[in-house]
Amino acid sequence: MSLTGQSFIGFSRGAGSETCGSAINPATGEALTPNTIAATDAEVQQALELAASAFQVYREKSGAEKAAFLRAIADNIEAVVDTIAERGPQETGLPEARMRGESGRTMGQLRMFAALVEEGSWVDARIENAQPDRQPLPKVDLRSMLRPLGPVAVFAASNFPLAFSVAGGDTASALAAGCPVVVKAHSSHPGLSEIVAEAVVKAAQDTGMPEGVFSMVFGGGRTVGQALVKAPQIKAVGFTGSLAGGRALMDIAAQREEPIPVYAEMSAINPVVVLNSALGESSEALAEAAYGSLTMGVGQFCTNPGLFFIPAVESDAFAHKLAELTAAGATGTMLNEGICQAYRDGIAALQGQSAVDQLALVPSEATGQGGPAVFRTTAAEFLKNEALTNEVFGPATLLVTYHSEAELLELCRSIEGQLTASVHGSAEDFEGAGEMIQILEQKAGRLIFNGFPTGVEVCHSMVHGGPFPSTSDGRSTSVGSMAIFRFARAVSYQSFPQAALPAELRDDNTLDIFRMVDGVQGKH
Ligand code: NAP
């Protein structure tokens, strides 16, 4: 396809008014063609109105029909993987292999949600039969299930230009729930966004979905994104990005006449606790694994391990090896100039801390390059300096040395909400670490034993969420099939005639789904 830089307003292309920049190759600083054209206010409004009217049709589509749509999107992406693999590295600095791998993950997510809604039990159908003779009062017939919220605004992420972008996890889970989606494309990768949006629109047309089930708008300067969040047609928001951006959208959503949920995934430093038993002879191997996790994707993962709690007496061999690997490491191209500059600022802020030692840093002055870095401080310093808990998005980490179990517990208590927390030690250590695990469980969405947080499996039991500020709502996940629950709400139907009930709640269970009937789970 030839790129035009124009938005998708339902099944049509927006004409736009003015350019809002273009993709910049982060490795060279060169502007790529075409220019991106910002959607006009009228086009944004049209996308919203189409989404609202599409919702009235799309919400009634069966699980099988939605599954066909989601699978068609995946198939259409599969057909353009070579185009993605060619354009993606120019826009993101990520290698071709990552483009292909992330395309696979994106298709996998879409197909996972297709299977989920086709099977159908996700709606959590519950039936309580009437008991007209119950004493002292009769019991009414009450049935409930999850229903879609309405049109969802999705803010594409910069750091997963496919799997958390136009047809990424937020879009896939919202469409699976029965919600139309209006995507605010990320300005970092407009070409990829256009390629994928075309795949989605074609799938919608080919599977008979209503126009407006999907739109994608370009626009910088925050205006287009804020207009979406303020729009009365939008009933929920999915976002991945900075804490400042997520917080701003949460505040806008809360101030609406009708406040709506914002599911924002924002900032995490993913503490890794190292216990004595993980060190000794294993110190160097652990440092090698830590280095691999820290530098994967130039550290630009929300699960990057940005913080280690490590015993002071045993830490030298680990710290020495990690510093050695880091010093010998290479710089990598970061996703965009803003992220690169933010990384350099974060490094400078750590360098400016008198109680923080720089153990290793690969300097990076060339265009768009970020180099790995390791810093070290003590628990006492960490506990009195909040600035040390700031996310430095990139391949930098801070080792914090502790002297006692009490100090380690204090460190664990001091951290804010996280996506993950990892603990390295022997199984015996782990069994005796009940209090620490309890603390960490209150801080993070995923607890990891003897592993590192990067590498997020997309599956039914994944929780990629956590208490604020890692996300705006610690009850949610943005990865895995549970992500669908963000975009649905339970509705009870009291004393409804059978014919007026959704198929999922009728006595005959023709869909053959698992349901709870009078308190008993089963396919009945
Ligand atoms: P961002 O600046 O938060 O932008 C993400 C998206 O949200 C963009 O589409 C942006 O729109 C929009 N946006 C941001 N602030 C907004 C506001 N106040 N009102 C309306 N829309 C707003 O994130 P980014 O560009 O991806 O990266 C910047 C920083 O975010 C990174 O340096 C890193 O620190 C952090 N980050 C963290 C994660 C993570 O998973 N923890 C992932 C990615 C980035 P515009 O295009 O109009 O600006």
Coordinates of C-alpha atoms and ligand atoms in Angstrom, one line a residue:
M1 CA 0.0 0.0 0.0
S2 CA 1.1 3.6 -0.4
L3 CA 0.9 5.6 2.7
T4 CA -1.1 8.9 2.7
G5 CA -0.8 10.0 6.4
Q6 CA -4.6 10.3 6.6
S7 CA -6.9 9.2 9.4
F8 CA -9.5 6.5 9.0
I9 CA -13.0 7.8 9.8
G10 CA -15.1 4.7 9.7
F11 CA -14.6 3.2 6.3
S12 CA -13.4 6.4 4.7
R13 CA -10.1 8.3 4.8
G14 CA -10.1 11.7 6.5
A15 CA -9.0 14.7 4.4
G16 CA -7.6 16.4 7.4
S17 CA -6.5 20.0 7.4
E18 CA -2.9 20.5 8.4
T19 CA 0.2 18.4 8.9
C20 CA 1.1 17.3 12.4
G21 CA 4.6 16.3 11.5
S22 CA 5.8 13.0 10.1
A23 CA 7.6 9.9 11.3
I24 CA 11.2 10.6 12.2
N25 CA 13.8 7.9 11.7
P26 CA 15.2 7.8 15.3
A27 CA 18.6 6.4 14.1
T28 CA 19.2 9.3 11.7
G29 CA 16.9 12.1 12.7
E30 CA 15.6 12.2 9.1
A31 CA 11.9 12.9 8.4
L32 CA 10.1 10.1 6.6
T33 CA 7.3 10.5 4.0
P34 CA 4.4 11.1 4.0
N35 CA 3.5 13.9 6.3
T36 CA 0.9 13.0 8.9
I37 CA -2.3 14.9 8.5
A38 CA -4.2 15.8 11.7
A39 CA -7.9 14.9 11.8
T40 CA -10.1 18.0 11.8
D41 CA -12.5 18.6 14.7
A42 CA -15.4 17.6 12.3
E43 CA -13.7 14.4 11.4
V44 CA -13.1 13.5 15.0
Q45 CA -16.8 14.2 15.7
Q46 CA -17.8 12.1 12.7
A47 CA -15.7 9.1 14.0
L48 CA -17.3 9.5 17.4
E49 CA -20.8 9.6 15.9
L50 CA -20.1 6.6 13.7
A51 CA -18.8 4.7 16.8
A52 CA -21.9 5.5 18.8
S53 CA -24.3 4.3 16.0
A54 CA -22.1 1.3 15.3
F55 CA -22.3 0.3 18.9
Q56 CA -26.1 -0.3 18.7
V57 CA -25.4 -2.9 16.0
Y58 CA -22.1 -4.3 17.1
R59 CA -23.1 -4.9 20.7
E60 CA -25.7 -7.4 19.4
K61 CA -23.2 -9.4 17.3
S62 CA -22.7 -13.0 18.5
G63 CA -19.5 -14.3 19.8
A64 CA -19.0 -16.2 16.6
E65 CA -19.4 -13.0 14.5
K66 CA -17.0 -11.0 16.6
A67 CA -14.6 -13.9 16.5
A68 CA -14.7 -13.9 12.7
F69 CA -14.0 -10.1 12.7
L70 CA -11.0 -10.5 15.1
R71 CA -9.6 -13.4 13.1
A72 CA -10.0 -11.5 9.8
I73 CA -7.9 -8.6 11.4
A74 CA -5.2 -11.1 12.3
D75 CA -5.2 -12.6 8.9
N76 CA -5.0 -9.2 7.2
I77 CA -2.1 -8.3 9.4
E78 CA -0.4 -11.6 8.5
A79 CA -0.8 -10.6 4.9
V80 CA 1.2 -7.4 5.4
V81 CA 3.9 -8.6 7.7
D82 CA 6.6 -7.9 5.1
T83 CA 5.4 -4.3 4.7
I84 CA 5.4 -3.9 8.5
A85 CA 8.9 -5.4 8.7
E86 CA 10.2 -3.0 6.2
R87 CA 8.6 0.2 7.5
G88 CA 8.8 -0.5 11.2
P89 CA 12.5 -0.3 11.8
Q90 CA 12.6 3.0 10.0
E91 CA 10.0 4.5 12.3
T92 CA 11.0 2.9 15.6
G93 CA 14.6 1.9 15.5
L94 CA 13.6 -1.6 16.4
P95 CA 15.0 -4.4 14.4
E96 CA 13.1 -6.3 11.7
A97 CA 13.0 -9.4 13.8
R98 CA 11.2 -7.5 16.5
M99 CA 8.7 -6.3 14.0
R100 CA 8.0 -9.8 12.8
G101 CA 7.9 -11.1 16.4
E102 CA 5.6 -8.4 17.6
S103 CA 3.3 -8.9 14.6
G104 CA 3.0 -12.5 15.7
R105 CA 2.1 -11.5 19.2
T106 CA -0.5 -9.0 17.9
M107 CA -2.1 -11.7 15.7
G108 CA -1.9 -14.1 18.6
Q109 CA -3.8 -11.7 20.9
L110 CA -6.5 -11.2 18.3
R111 CA -6.9 -14.9 17.9
M112 CA -6.9 -15.5 21.6
F113 CA -9.8 -13.0 22.0
A114 CA -11.6 -14.6 19.1
A115 CA -11.5 -18.0 20.7
L116 CA -12.6 -16.5 24.0
V117 CA -15.7 -14.8 22.7
E118 CA -16.5 -17.7 20.4
E119 CA -16.5 -20.1 23.4
G120 CA -18.6 -17.5 25.1
S121 CA -18.4 -18.3 28.9
W122 CA -16.4 -15.1 29.6
V123 CA -19.7 -13.2 30.0
D124 CA -20.0 -14.8 33.5
A125 CA -23.7 -15.7 33.1
R126 CA -25.5 -16.2 36.4
I127 CA -29.1 -17.5 36.8
E128 CA -31.1 -17.5 40.0
N129 CA -34.4 -19.1 39.4
A130 CA -37.5 -17.6 40.9
Q131 CA -38.9 -19.2 44.1
P132 CA -42.5 -17.9 44.2
D133 CA -43.2 -19.9 47.4
R134 CA -40.2 -18.8 49.4
Q135 CA -41.0 -17.6 52.9
P136 CA -41.2 -15.0 54.2
L137 CA -40.9 -13.3 50.8
P138 CA -41.0 -14.8 47.3
K139 CA -37.7 -14.7 45.3
V140 CA -37.7 -13.2 41.8
D141 CA -36.1 -14.6 38.8
L142 CA -32.7 -12.7 38.4
R143 CA -30.1 -13.3 35.7
S144 CA -26.9 -11.4 35.0
M145 CA -24.1 -11.2 32.5
L146 CA -21.4 -8.9 31.3
R147 CA -22.4 -6.4 28.6
P148 CA -20.2 -4.0 26.6
L149 CA -19.6 -0.5 27.9
G150 CA -19.8 1.4 24.6
P151 CA -17.2 3.1 22.3
V152 CA -13.6 3.0 23.7
A153 CA -10.8 5.5 22.9
V154 CA -7.5 3.7 22.7
F155 CA -4.2 5.6 22.9
A156 CA -1.5 3.6 21.1
A157 CA 1.8 3.1 22.8
S158 CA 5.2 4.2 21.4
N159 CA 7.1 1.2 22.8
F160 CA 5.0 -1.6 21.4
P161 CA 4.2 -0.2 17.9
L162 CA 2.1 -3.2 17.1
A163 CA 1.1 -5.2 20.2
F164 CA 0.0 -2.1 22.2
S165 CA -0.9 0.0 19.2
V166 CA -3.6 0.3 16.6
A167 CA -4.7 -3.4 16.7
G168 CA -3.0 -4.2 20.0
G169 CA -4.3 -5.6 23.2
D170 CA -6.5 -2.6 24.1
T171 CA -8.2 -2.6 20.7
A172 CA -8.5 -6.4 20.6
S173 CA -10.1 -6.7 24.1
A174 CA -12.5 -3.8 23.5
L175 CA -13.7 -5.2 20.2
A176 CA -14.0 -8.6 21.8
A177 CA -16.2 -7.2 24.5
G178 CA -18.5 -5.6 21.9
C179 CA -17.2 -2.1 22.0
P180 CA -16.3 0.0 18.9
V181 CA -12.8 1.6 19.1
V182 CA -11.5 5.0 18.1
V183 CA -7.7 4.8 18.1
K184 CA -5.5 7.9 18.7
A185 CA -2.5 6.9 16.7
H186 CA 1.0 7.5 18.3
S187 CA 2.9 10.1 16.4
S188 CA 6.1 8.0 16.5
H189 CA 4.9 5.4 14.1
P190 CA 2.2 6.8 11.8
G191 CA 3.2 4.5 8.8
L192 CA 2.8 1.3 10.9
S193 CA -0.5 2.7 12.3
E194 CA -1.8 3.3 8.8
I195 CA -0.8 -0.2 7.6
V196 CA -2.5 -1.9 10.5
A197 CA -5.6 0.4 10.5
E198 CA -6.2 -0.5 6.9
A199 CA -6.0 -4.2 7.9
V200 CA -8.7 -3.6 10.5
V201 CA -11.0 -1.6 8.3
K202 CA -10.8 -4.2 5.5
A203 CA -11.6 -6.9 8.1
A204 CA -14.6 -4.9 9.3
Q205 CA -16.0 -4.5 5.8
D206 CA -15.3 -8.2 4.8
T207 CA -17.1 -9.6 7.9
G208 CA -20.1 -7.3 7.7
M209 CA -19.4 -5.1 10.7
P210 CA -21.1 -1.7 11.0
E211 CA -19.2 1.3 9.8
G212 CA -17.7 3.1 12.8
V213 CA -16.8 -0.1 14.6
F214 CA -13.2 1.1 14.2
S215 CA -11.7 4.5 13.4
M216 CA -8.1 5.8 13.8
V217 CA -7.3 9.4 14.1
F218 CA -4.0 11.2 13.7
G219 CA -3.3 14.4 15.6
G220 CA -0.5 16.0 17.8
G221 CA -0.6 18.7 20.4
R222 CA -2.8 16.6 22.6
T223 CA -6.0 18.2 21.2
V224 CA -7.3 15.2 19.3
G225 CA -6.6 12.9 22.2
Q226 CA -8.3 15.1 24.7
A227 CA -11.3 15.6 22.5
L228 CA -11.8 11.9 22.4
V229 CA -11.6 11.6 26.2
K230 CA -14.1 14.4 26.6
A231 CA -16.6 13.1 24.1
P232 CA -19.9 11.9 25.5
Q233 CA -19.9 9.0 23.0
I234 CA -16.7 7.5 24.6
K235 CA -17.4 5.3 27.6
A236 CA -13.9 4.1 28.5
V237 CA -10.3 4.8 27.6
G238 CA -7.2 2.5 27.2
F239 CA -3.8 4.1 27.4
T240 CA -0.1 3.1 27.6
G241 CA 2.5 5.8 28.0
S242 CA 3.8 8.3 30.5
L243 CA 2.6 8.9 34.0
A244 CA 2.0 12.6 33.2
G245 CA -0.1 11.7 30.1
G246 CA -2.1 8.9 31.8
R247 CA -2.8 11.1 34.8
A248 CA -3.9 14.0 32.6
L249 CA -6.4 11.7 30.8
M250 CA -7.6 10.3 34.1
D251 CA -8.3 13.8 35.4
I252 CA -10.1 14.8 32.2
A253 CA -12.3 11.7 32.4
A254 CA -13.1 12.3 36.0
Q255 CA -14.2 15.9 35.3
R256 CA -16.6 15.0 32.6
E257 CA -20.3 15.4 33.3
E258 CA -20.4 11.6 33.0
P259 CA -17.1 10.4 34.4
I260 CA -15.7 7.3 32.6
P261 CA -13.0 4.8 33.5
V262 CA -9.5 5.3 32.1
Y263 CA -7.3 2.2 32.0
A264 CA -3.9 3.7 31.9
E265 CA -0.7 1.7 32.1
M266 CA 2.0 4.2 33.1
S267 CA 5.1 4.0 35.2
A268 CA 6.9 1.1 36.8
I269 CA 10.4 0.3 37.9
N270 CA 9.8 -3.4 38.7
P271 CA 11.9 -4.1 41.8
V272 CA 14.0 -7.2 41.9
V273 CA 14.7 -8.5 45.4
V274 CA 17.9 -10.5 45.7
L275 CA 18.3 -12.7 48.8
N276 CA 21.6 -14.0 50.1
S277 CA 21.1 -17.5 48.8
A278 CA 20.9 -16.2 45.2
L279 CA 24.4 -14.9 45.3
G280 CA 27.7 -16.6 46.2
E281 CA 28.6 -18.9 43.4
S282 CA 25.6 -17.8 41.4
S283 CA 26.4 -14.1 41.4
E284 CA 27.8 -13.9 38.0
A285 CA 25.1 -16.0 36.3
L286 CA 22.5 -13.8 38.0
A287 CA 24.2 -10.7 36.8
E288 CA 24.3 -12.0 33.2
A289 CA 20.6 -12.7 33.3
A290 CA 19.9 -9.3 34.9
Y291 CA 21.9 -7.6 32.2
G292 CA 19.9 -9.4 29.5
S293 CA 16.6 -8.3 31.0
L294 CA 17.8 -4.8 31.6
T295 CA 19.0 -4.2 28.0
M296 CA 16.4 -6.1 26.0
G297 CA 14.8 -3.7 23.5
V298 CA 17.1 -0.9 24.7
G299 CA 15.3 -1.1 28.1
Q300 CA 12.1 0.3 26.6
F301 CA 9.7 -2.1 28.3
C302 CA 7.2 -1.3 31.0
T303 CA 8.6 -4.4 32.7
N304 CA 12.2 -3.3 32.6
P305 CA 14.0 -4.1 35.9
G306 CA 14.9 -0.6 37.1
L307 CA 15.6 -1.4 40.7
F308 CA 17.5 -4.2 42.6
F309 CA 17.4 -4.7 46.4
I310 CA 20.6 -6.6 47.1
P311 CA 22.3 -7.7 50.3
A312 CA 25.3 -5.3 51.1
V313 CA 27.7 -8.0 52.3
E314 CA 27.3 -10.3 49.2
S315 CA 26.6 -7.7 46.5
D316 CA 30.1 -7.1 45.2
A317 CA 30.5 -10.0 42.8
F318 CA 27.0 -9.3 41.3
A319 CA 27.5 -5.6 41.1
H320 CA 31.0 -6.0 39.6
K321 CA 29.8 -8.4 36.9
L322 CA 26.8 -6.3 36.0
A323 CA 29.0 -3.2 35.8
E324 CA 31.5 -5.1 33.6
L325 CA 28.8 -6.3 31.2
T326 CA 27.3 -2.8 31.1
A327 CA 30.6 -1.1 30.5
A328 CA 31.2 -3.5 27.6
G329 CA 27.7 -3.0 26.3
A330 CA 26.6 -1.1 23.2
T331 CA 24.3 1.8 22.8
G332 CA 21.0 1.2 21.0
T333 CA 18.6 3.3 19.0
M334 CA 15.7 4.5 21.2
L335 CA 12.2 4.8 20.0
N336 CA 12.1 8.5 19.4
E337 CA 13.9 11.7 20.2
G338 CA 11.6 12.5 23.2
I339 CA 12.2 9.2 24.8
C340 CA 15.9 9.4 24.2
Q341 CA 16.1 12.9 25.7
A342 CA 14.0 11.7 28.7
Y343 CA 16.4 8.8 29.2
R344 CA 19.4 11.1 29.1
D345 CA 17.7 13.5 31.6
G346 CA 17.0 10.5 33.9
I347 CA 20.6 9.5 33.8
A348 CA 21.7 13.0 34.5
A349 CA 19.4 13.2 37.5
L350 CA 20.9 10.1 39.0
Q351 CA 24.4 11.4 38.3
G352 CA 23.4 14.5 40.1
Q353 CA 22.7 12.6 43.3
S354 CA 25.6 12.8 45.7
A355 CA 24.7 9.5 47.5
V356 CA 24.4 7.5 44.2
D357 CA 27.5 5.9 42.7
Q358 CA 27.7 5.4 39.0
L359 CA 29.1 1.8 38.5
A360 CA 29.0 1.8 34.7
L361 CA 27.6 3.8 31.8
V362 CA 28.0 3.6 28.1
P363 CA 27.9 7.3 27.0
S364 CA 25.5 8.0 24.2
E365 CA 25.7 11.4 22.5
A366 CA 25.0 10.2 18.9
T367 CA 21.5 10.8 17.5
G368 CA 18.8 8.8 19.2
Q369 CA 21.2 6.5 21.0
G370 CA 20.8 5.3 24.6
G371 CA 23.5 3.3 26.4
P372 CA 23.1 1.0 29.4
A373 CA 23.8 2.3 32.9
V374 CA 24.1 0.9 36.4
F375 CA 24.0 2.9 39.6
R376 CA 24.3 2.0 43.3
T377 CA 23.1 3.5 46.5
T378 CA 22.3 2.3 50.1
A379 CA 18.9 1.4 51.5
A380 CA 19.2 4.3 54.0
E381 CA 19.7 6.8 51.1
F382 CA 17.0 5.3 49.0
L383 CA 14.5 5.4 51.8
K384 CA 14.9 9.1 52.3
N385 CA 15.0 10.2 48.7
E386 CA 11.8 9.9 46.7
A387 CA 13.5 11.0 43.5
L388 CA 15.3 7.7 43.4
T389 CA 12.0 5.9 42.7
N390 CA 11.4 7.8 39.4
E391 CA 11.1 5.7 36.3
V392 CA 14.1 6.1 34.0
F393 CA 12.7 4.6 30.8
G394 CA 15.6 2.8 29.1
P395 CA 18.4 0.4 30.0
A396 CA 19.3 1.9 33.4
T397 CA 19.0 0.3 36.8
L398 CA 19.7 1.2 40.4
L399 CA 21.2 -1.3 42.9
V400 CA 20.1 -0.6 46.5
T401 CA 22.1 -2.4 49.1
Y402 CA 20.5 -3.5 52.4
H403 CA 22.0 -4.7 55.6
S404 CA 19.3 -6.7 57.3
E405 CA 15.9 -8.3 56.7
A406 CA 14.3 -5.5 58.5
E407 CA 15.8 -3.0 56.1
L408 CA 14.7 -5.1 53.1
L409 CA 11.2 -5.2 54.4
E410 CA 11.3 -1.4 54.8
L411 CA 12.5 -1.1 51.2
C412 CA 9.6 -3.3 50.0
R413 CA 7.1 -1.2 52.0
S414 CA 8.5 2.1 50.6
I415 CA 7.9 1.4 46.9
E416 CA 4.8 2.5 45.0
G417 CA 2.5 0.3 42.9
Q418 CA 4.3 -1.8 40.3
L419 CA 3.6 -4.0 37.4
T420 CA 5.9 -6.7 38.7
A421 CA 8.1 -7.6 41.7
S422 CA 10.7 -10.4 41.4
V423 CA 12.5 -12.3 44.2
H424 CA 15.7 -14.3 43.7
G425 CA 16.6 -16.9 46.3
S426 CA 16.4 -20.5 47.2
A427 CA 13.0 -22.2 47.6
E428 CA 13.6 -22.5 51.3
D429 CA 14.2 -18.7 51.5
F430 CA 11.1 -18.1 49.6
E431 CA 9.0 -20.2 51.9
G432 CA 10.3 -18.3 54.9
A433 CA 9.7 -14.9 53.2
G434 CA 6.0 -14.8 53.9
E435 CA 6.0 -11.2 55.2
M436 CA 7.9 -9.9 52.2
I437 CA 5.7 -11.7 49.8
Q438 CA 2.7 -10.3 51.5
I439 CA 4.1 -6.8 51.1
L440 CA 5.0 -7.3 47.5
E441 CA 1.6 -8.8 46.7
Q442 CA 0.1 -5.5 47.8
K443 CA 2.5 -3.6 45.6
A444 CA 2.5 -5.5 42.3
G445 CA 0.3 -7.2 39.8
R446 CA 2.7 -10.1 39.0
L447 CA 5.2 -11.8 41.4
I448 CA 8.1 -13.6 39.9
F449 CA 10.3 -16.3 41.6
N450 CA 13.9 -16.6 40.3
G451 CA 13.1 -14.9 37.0
F452 CA 13.1 -11.4 35.5
P453 CA 10.0 -9.3 34.6
T454 CA 10.6 -8.8 30.8
G455 CA 8.8 -11.3 28.6
V456 CA 5.1 -10.9 29.2
E457 CA 3.2 -14.1 28.3
V458 CA -0.1 -13.4 26.6
C459 CA -2.4 -15.9 28.2
H460 CA -5.5 -16.4 30.4
S461 CA -3.7 -16.0 33.7
M462 CA -1.4 -13.1 32.9
V463 CA -1.9 -9.9 35.1
H464 CA -0.2 -7.0 33.5
G465 CA -1.4 -4.3 35.8
G466 CA -0.8 -3.1 39.3
P467 CA -1.6 -0.5 41.9
F468 CA -1.2 3.2 41.0
P469 CA 1.0 4.6 39.5
S470 CA 1.8 1.5 37.5
T471 CA -1.7 1.6 36.3
S472 CA -4.8 3.8 37.0
D473 CA -6.8 0.8 38.2
G474 CA -5.0 -2.1 40.0
R475 CA -8.0 -4.4 39.4
S476 CA -7.3 -4.5 35.7
T477 CA -4.8 -6.0 33.3
S478 CA -3.9 -4.8 29.8
V479 CA -2.4 -8.1 28.7
G480 CA -4.1 -11.5 28.6
S481 CA -7.7 -12.5 28.2
M482 CA -8.8 -10.8 31.5
A483 CA -8.2 -7.5 29.7
I484 CA -11.7 -7.9 28.2
F485 CA -13.3 -7.2 31.6
R486 CA -12.2 -3.6 31.5
F487 CA -14.7 -2.9 28.8
A488 CA -17.8 -4.7 30.1
R489 CA -20.2 -4.2 33.0
A490 CA -22.6 -6.6 34.6
V491 CA -26.3 -6.1 33.9
S492 CA -29.1 -8.0 35.8
Y493 CA -32.4 -8.9 34.1
Q494 CA -35.2 -9.3 36.6
S495 CA -38.3 -11.4 35.8
F496 CA -37.6 -11.1 32.0
P497 CA -39.6 -13.3 29.6
Q498 CA -37.3 -15.9 28.0
A499 CA -37.6 -14.4 24.5
A500 CA -36.4 -11.0 25.7
L501 CA -33.3 -12.3 27.4
P502 CA -29.8 -12.5 25.7
A503 CA -29.2 -16.0 24.5
E504 CA -26.5 -16.5 27.2
L505 CA -29.2 -16.2 29.9
R506 CA -32.1 -18.3 28.4
D507 CA -32.9 -21.6 30.0
D508 CA -32.0 -23.7 27.0
N509 CA -28.3 -22.6 26.9
T510 CA -28.1 -23.2 23.2
L511 CA -24.6 -21.6 23.2
D512 CA -23.5 -24.4 25.6
I513 CA -21.5 -22.0 27.8
F514 CA -20.5 -22.4 31.5
R515 CA -23.0 -20.6 33.7
M516 CA -23.8 -20.4 37.4
V517 CA -27.3 -21.6 37.9
D518 CA -28.7 -21.3 41.5
G519 CA -25.1 -21.2 42.8
V520 CA -23.8 -24.2 40.9
Q521 CA -21.2 -23.8 38.1
G522 CA -21.6 -25.9 35.0
K523 CA -22.6 -26.2 31.4
H524 CA -26.3 -26.0 32.2
Ligands
NAP1 P1 3.1 9.9 26.2 O1 3.9 11.2 26.2 O2 2.4 9.7 27.5 O3 2.2 9.9 25.0 C1 1.3 8.8 24.7 C2 0.1 9.2 24.0 O4 -0.7 9.9 24.8 C3 0.4 10.1 22.8 O5 -0.6 9.8 21.8 C4 0.1 11.5 23.3 O6 -0.5 12.3 22.3 C5 -1.0 11.2 24.3 N1 -0.9 12.2 25.4 C6 0.1 12.3 26.3 N2 -0.2 13.3 27.2 C7 -1.4 13.7 26.9 C8 -2.3 14.7 27.4 N3 -1.9 15.5 28.4 N4 -3.5 15.0 26.8 C9 -3.8 14.2 25.7 N5 -3.1 13.3 25.2 C10 -1.9 13.0 25.7 O7 4.1 8.7 26.1 P2 5.2 8.3 25.0 O8 5.2 9.3 23.9 O9 4.9 6.9 24.6 O10 6.5 8.3 25.8 C11 6.9 9.3 26.7 C12 7.4 8.7 28.0 O11 6.4 7.8 28.6 C13 8.7 7.9 28.0 O12 9.8 8.6 28.0 C14 8.5 7.0 29.1 O13 9.0 7.6 30.3 C15 7.0 6.8 29.3 N6 6.5 5.5 28.8 C16 6.3 4.5 29.7 C17 5.8 3.3 29.2 C18 5.5 2.2 30.2 O14 5.0 1.2 29.8 N7 5.8 2.4 31.5 C19 5.6 3.1 27.9 C20 5.8 4.1 27.0 C21 6.3 5.3 27.5 P3 0.3 13.4 21.5 O15 0.8 12.6 20.3 O16 -0.7 14.4 21.1 O17 1.4 13.9 22.3

